[in-house]
XYZ file of C-alpha atoms in Angstrom:
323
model
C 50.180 130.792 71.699
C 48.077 131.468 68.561
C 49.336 134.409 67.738
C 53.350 132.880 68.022
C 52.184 130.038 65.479
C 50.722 132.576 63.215
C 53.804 134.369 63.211
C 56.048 131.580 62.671
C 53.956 130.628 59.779
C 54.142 133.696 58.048
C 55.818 133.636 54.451
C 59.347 135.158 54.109
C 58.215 138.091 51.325
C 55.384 139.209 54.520
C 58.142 139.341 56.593
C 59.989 141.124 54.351
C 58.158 143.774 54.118
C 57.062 143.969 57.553
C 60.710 144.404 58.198
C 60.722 147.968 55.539
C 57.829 149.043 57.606
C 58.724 148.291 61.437
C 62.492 148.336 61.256
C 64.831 150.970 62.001
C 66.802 153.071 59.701
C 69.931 151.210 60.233
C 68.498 147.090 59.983
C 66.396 148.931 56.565
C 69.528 149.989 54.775
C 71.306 147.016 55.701
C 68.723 144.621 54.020
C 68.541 147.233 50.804
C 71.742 147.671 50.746
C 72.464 143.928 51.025
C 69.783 142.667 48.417
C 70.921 145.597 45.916
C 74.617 144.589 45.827
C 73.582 140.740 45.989
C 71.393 141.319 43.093
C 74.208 143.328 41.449
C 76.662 140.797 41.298
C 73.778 137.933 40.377
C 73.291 140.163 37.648
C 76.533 140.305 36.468
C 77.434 136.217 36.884
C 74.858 135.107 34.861
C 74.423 137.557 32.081
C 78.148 137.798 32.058
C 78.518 136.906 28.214
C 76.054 139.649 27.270
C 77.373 142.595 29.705
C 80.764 141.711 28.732
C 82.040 144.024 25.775
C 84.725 141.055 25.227
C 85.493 137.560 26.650
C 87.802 137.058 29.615
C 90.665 135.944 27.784
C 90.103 137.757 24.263
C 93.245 140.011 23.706
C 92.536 141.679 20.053
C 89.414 142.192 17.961
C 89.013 143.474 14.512
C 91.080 146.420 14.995
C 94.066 144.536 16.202
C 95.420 143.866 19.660
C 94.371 145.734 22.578
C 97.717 146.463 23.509
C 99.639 146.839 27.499
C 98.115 148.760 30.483
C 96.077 151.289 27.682
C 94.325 153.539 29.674
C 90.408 154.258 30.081
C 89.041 154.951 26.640
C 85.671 154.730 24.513
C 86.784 151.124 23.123
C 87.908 149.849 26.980
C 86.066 151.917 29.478
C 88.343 150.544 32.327
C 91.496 150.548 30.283
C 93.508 146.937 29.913
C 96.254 144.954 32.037
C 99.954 144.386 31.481
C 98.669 141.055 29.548
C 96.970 143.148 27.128
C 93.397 141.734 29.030
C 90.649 143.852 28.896
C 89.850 145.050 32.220
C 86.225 145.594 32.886
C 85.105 142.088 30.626
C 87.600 140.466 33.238
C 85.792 141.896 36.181
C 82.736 140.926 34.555
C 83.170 137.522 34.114
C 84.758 137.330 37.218
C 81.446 137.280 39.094
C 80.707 134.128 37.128
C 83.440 132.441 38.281
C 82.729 133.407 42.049
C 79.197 131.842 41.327
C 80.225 128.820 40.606
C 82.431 128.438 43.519
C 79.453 128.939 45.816
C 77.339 127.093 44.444
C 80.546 123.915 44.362
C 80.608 124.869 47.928
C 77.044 124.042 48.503
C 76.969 121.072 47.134
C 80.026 119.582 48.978
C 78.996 121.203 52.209
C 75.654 121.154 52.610
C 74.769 118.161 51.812
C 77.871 115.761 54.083
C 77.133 118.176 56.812
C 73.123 117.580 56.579
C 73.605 113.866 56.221
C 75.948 113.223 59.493
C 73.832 115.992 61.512
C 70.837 113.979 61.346
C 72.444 110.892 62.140
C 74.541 111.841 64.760
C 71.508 114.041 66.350
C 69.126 110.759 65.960
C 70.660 108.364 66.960
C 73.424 109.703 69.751
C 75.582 107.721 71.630
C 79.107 107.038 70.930
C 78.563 108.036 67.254
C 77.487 111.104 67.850
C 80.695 112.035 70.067
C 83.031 111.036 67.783
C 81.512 112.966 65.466
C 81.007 115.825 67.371
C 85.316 115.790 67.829
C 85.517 115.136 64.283
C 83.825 118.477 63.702
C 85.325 120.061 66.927
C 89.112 119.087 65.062
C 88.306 120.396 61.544
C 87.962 123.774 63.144
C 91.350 123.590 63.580
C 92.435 124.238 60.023
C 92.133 127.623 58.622
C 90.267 127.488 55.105
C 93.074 129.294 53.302
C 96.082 127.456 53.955
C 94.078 124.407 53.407
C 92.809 125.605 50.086
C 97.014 126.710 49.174
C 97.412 122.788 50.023
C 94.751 121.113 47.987
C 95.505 123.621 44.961
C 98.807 122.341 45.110
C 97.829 118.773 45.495
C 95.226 118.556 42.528
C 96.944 120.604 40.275
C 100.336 121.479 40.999
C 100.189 124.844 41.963
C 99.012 125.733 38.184
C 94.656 125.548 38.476
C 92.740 125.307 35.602
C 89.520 126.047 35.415
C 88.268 122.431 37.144
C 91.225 122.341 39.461
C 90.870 125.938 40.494
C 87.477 125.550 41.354
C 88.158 121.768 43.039
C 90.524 123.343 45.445
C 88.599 126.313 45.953
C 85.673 124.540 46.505
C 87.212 121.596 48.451
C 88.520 123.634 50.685
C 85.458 125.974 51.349
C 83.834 122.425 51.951
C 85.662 121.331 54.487
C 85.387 124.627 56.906
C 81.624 124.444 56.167
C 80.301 121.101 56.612
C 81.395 121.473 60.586
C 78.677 124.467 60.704
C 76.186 122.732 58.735
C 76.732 119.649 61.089
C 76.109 121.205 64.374
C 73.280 123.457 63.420
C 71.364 120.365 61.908
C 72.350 118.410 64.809
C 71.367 120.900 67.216
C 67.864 121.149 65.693
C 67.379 117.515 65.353
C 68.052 117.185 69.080
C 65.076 119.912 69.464
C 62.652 117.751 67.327
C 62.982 114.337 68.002
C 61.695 115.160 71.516
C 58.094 116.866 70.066
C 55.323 114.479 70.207
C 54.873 114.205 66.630
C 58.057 111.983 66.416
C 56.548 110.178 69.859
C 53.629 109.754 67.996
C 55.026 108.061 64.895
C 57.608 105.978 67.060
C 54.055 104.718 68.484
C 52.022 103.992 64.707
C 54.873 101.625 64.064
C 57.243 104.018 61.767
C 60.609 102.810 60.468
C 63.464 104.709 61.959
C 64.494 105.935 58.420
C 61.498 107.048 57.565
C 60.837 109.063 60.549
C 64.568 110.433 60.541
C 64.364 112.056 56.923
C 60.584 112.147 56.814
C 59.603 113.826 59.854
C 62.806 115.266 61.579
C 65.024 116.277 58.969
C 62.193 118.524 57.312
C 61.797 120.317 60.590
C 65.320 121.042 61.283
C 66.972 122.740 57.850
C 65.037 125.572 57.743
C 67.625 127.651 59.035
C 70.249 126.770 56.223
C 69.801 128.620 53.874
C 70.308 132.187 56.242
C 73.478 130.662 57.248
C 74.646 129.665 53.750
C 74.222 133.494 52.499
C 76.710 134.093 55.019
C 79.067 131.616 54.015
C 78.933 132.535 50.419
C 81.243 135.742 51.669
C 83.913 133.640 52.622
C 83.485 131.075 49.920
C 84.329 134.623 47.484
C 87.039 135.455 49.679
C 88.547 131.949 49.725
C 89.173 131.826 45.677
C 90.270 135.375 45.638
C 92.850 134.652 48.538
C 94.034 131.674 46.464
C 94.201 133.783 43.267
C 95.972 136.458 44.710
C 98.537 134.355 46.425
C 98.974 132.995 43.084
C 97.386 129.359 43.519
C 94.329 130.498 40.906
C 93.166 129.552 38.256
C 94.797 130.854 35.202
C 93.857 133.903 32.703
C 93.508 131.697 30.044
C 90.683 129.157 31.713
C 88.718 132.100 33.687
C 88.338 134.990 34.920
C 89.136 135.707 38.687
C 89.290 138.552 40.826
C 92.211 137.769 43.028
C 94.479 136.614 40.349
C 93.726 140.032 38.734
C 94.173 141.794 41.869
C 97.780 139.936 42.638
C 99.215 141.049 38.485
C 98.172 144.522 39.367
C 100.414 144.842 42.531
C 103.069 146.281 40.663
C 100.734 148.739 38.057
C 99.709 150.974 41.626
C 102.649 151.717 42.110
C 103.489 153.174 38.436
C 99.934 155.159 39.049
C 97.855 152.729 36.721
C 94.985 152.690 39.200
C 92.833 151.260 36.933
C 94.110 147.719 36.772
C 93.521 147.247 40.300
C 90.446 149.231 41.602
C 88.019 147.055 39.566
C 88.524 143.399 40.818
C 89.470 144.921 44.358
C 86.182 146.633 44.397
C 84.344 143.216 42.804
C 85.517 141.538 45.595
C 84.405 143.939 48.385
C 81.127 144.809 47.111
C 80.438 141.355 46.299
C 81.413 140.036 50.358
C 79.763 143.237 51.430
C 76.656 142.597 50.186
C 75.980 138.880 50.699
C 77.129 139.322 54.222
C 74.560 142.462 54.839
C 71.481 139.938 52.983
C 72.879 137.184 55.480
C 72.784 139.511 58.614
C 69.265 140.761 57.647
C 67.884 137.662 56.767
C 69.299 135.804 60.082
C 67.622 138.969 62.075
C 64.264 137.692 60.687
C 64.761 134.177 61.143
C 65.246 135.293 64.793
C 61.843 134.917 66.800
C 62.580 137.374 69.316
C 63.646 140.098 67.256
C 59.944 139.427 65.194
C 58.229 139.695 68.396
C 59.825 143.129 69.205
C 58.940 144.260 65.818
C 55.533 143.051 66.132
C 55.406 144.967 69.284
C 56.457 147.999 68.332
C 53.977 147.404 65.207
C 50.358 149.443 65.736
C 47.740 146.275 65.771
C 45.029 146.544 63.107
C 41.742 144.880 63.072
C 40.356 144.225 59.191
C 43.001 145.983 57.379
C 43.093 149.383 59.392
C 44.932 150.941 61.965
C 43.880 151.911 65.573
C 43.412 155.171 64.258
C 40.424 153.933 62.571
């Protein structure tokens, strides 16, 4: 029993690298690969303005416009659109733009669905089965066609910057806070019944107190791992929108899927180059938040750390049994 509390106790980075040392070949590369890309594309969304040889909507500089679909050169190393946009400061600041989406998402998401999982897992009854249906009945509604609706409603079909991102984000919202509700729900269920709450219920402690005091510390610890999953199809959300022409427009930001949907038409005239940038954003960018969400779930998992541990050789004062 000692030895399980130890483990749970033992900081994320330890795990970490007890992971690059136990693990396979395959779970290794998945968590490098995952961290690498995630990094990549953190990278890229916030030093956007300095990476960026121009800004997302800048069509000329002091040499005069850039001109139509020019192709890959010294002064535009990914060549520029049929709007005359430069292609790789678009792709660029594209990653800002998906940034801020998931981090909109989070706030409208994580939060609602926290909230009404702790009450509903607390206190039970008839409130927690209609909430449960509530939750049960949002499923219902796929993310996209909801986000195509609430683009249309806020702004008309025609997103700037704040209504792009409201739909987007509304949307993404909605899908999410279901997930968030019954994992915090579930977990509340598991730790209201330790004797620690007994205990406090006992001392005289306030219902409130004990709810977001004692329980709701203990049961979000798993959030985060499932919100680095989400963030994939928060990305793919916006570009869906963009590409099916509900994004937000060139002139307010830049976004992959809108740039993906004008270059349609350039592959088939051969002008790969409009095309293969933001489509390659977009994968990389769901590939590796979903590989650092996969990894990072595996180590939340305590059965999977007890197999590692397991298959680990036991040391005694720093060595090995060798020694």
């Amino acid at each position: 029993m000692a030895q399980l509390l130890l483990r749970r106790r033992t900081p994320l980075p330890e795990r970490l690298r007890a992971r690059l040392r136990t693990g396979g070949a395959v779970p290794r590369a998945m968590l490098l690969t995952g961290a690498a890309l995630t990094a990549l594309f953190l990278l890229a969304a916030l030093l956007g303005p300095l990476l960026a040889p121009h800004g997302y909507a800048q069509l000329q500089d002091g040499a005069g416009l850039f001109g139509s679909q020019q192709h890959p050169s010294g002064a535009h190393p990914l060549g520029t659109t049929i709007a005359g946009y430069d292609v790789l400061s678009r792709t660029v600041w594209g990653a800002r733009t998906a940034l801020e989406i998931i981090l909109a998402a989070l706030l409208l998401s994580v939060v609602p669905g926290t909230v009404l999982g702790l009450v509903s897992g607390y206190l039970g009854g008839r409130l927690d089965r209609s909430l449960v249906g509530l939750a049960d009945a949002l499923y219902a509604f796929p993310p996209l066609l909801l986000a195509i609706v609430m683009s249309i409603v806020i702004s008309g079909g025609r997103s700037s910057l704040a209504g792009g991102l409201g739909a987007a984000a509304c949307s993404v919202a909605v899908a999410f806070v279901p997930q968030y509700f019954r994992v915090v729900r579930a977990e509340v269920i598991r730790v209201k019944a330790e004797p620690f709450v007994d205990a406090a219920r006992v001392i005289g402690t306030g219902t409130r107190r004990i709810m977001f005091r004692h329980v709701l510390r203990n049961s979000v610890r798993t959030l985060p791992l499932i919100f680095t999953i989400n963030a994939s199809e928060a990305i793919l959300t916006l570009a869906g929108l963009g590409f099916l022409g509900f994004g937000i427009e060139p002139n307010s930001a830049a976004e992959w899927g809108y740039d993906l949907n004008r270059s349609v038409a350039d592959v088939t005239s051969g002008l790969w180059w409009t095309a293969v940038p933001p489509g390659l954003a977009i994968v990389l960018t769901v590939l590796g938040t979903t590989l650092l969400g996969e990894s990072l779930t595996d180590l939340a998992d305590p059965r999977l750390r007890r197999r590692a541990a397991a298959a680990a050789p036991t040391t005694t004062d720093g060595g090995t049994d060798d020694d």
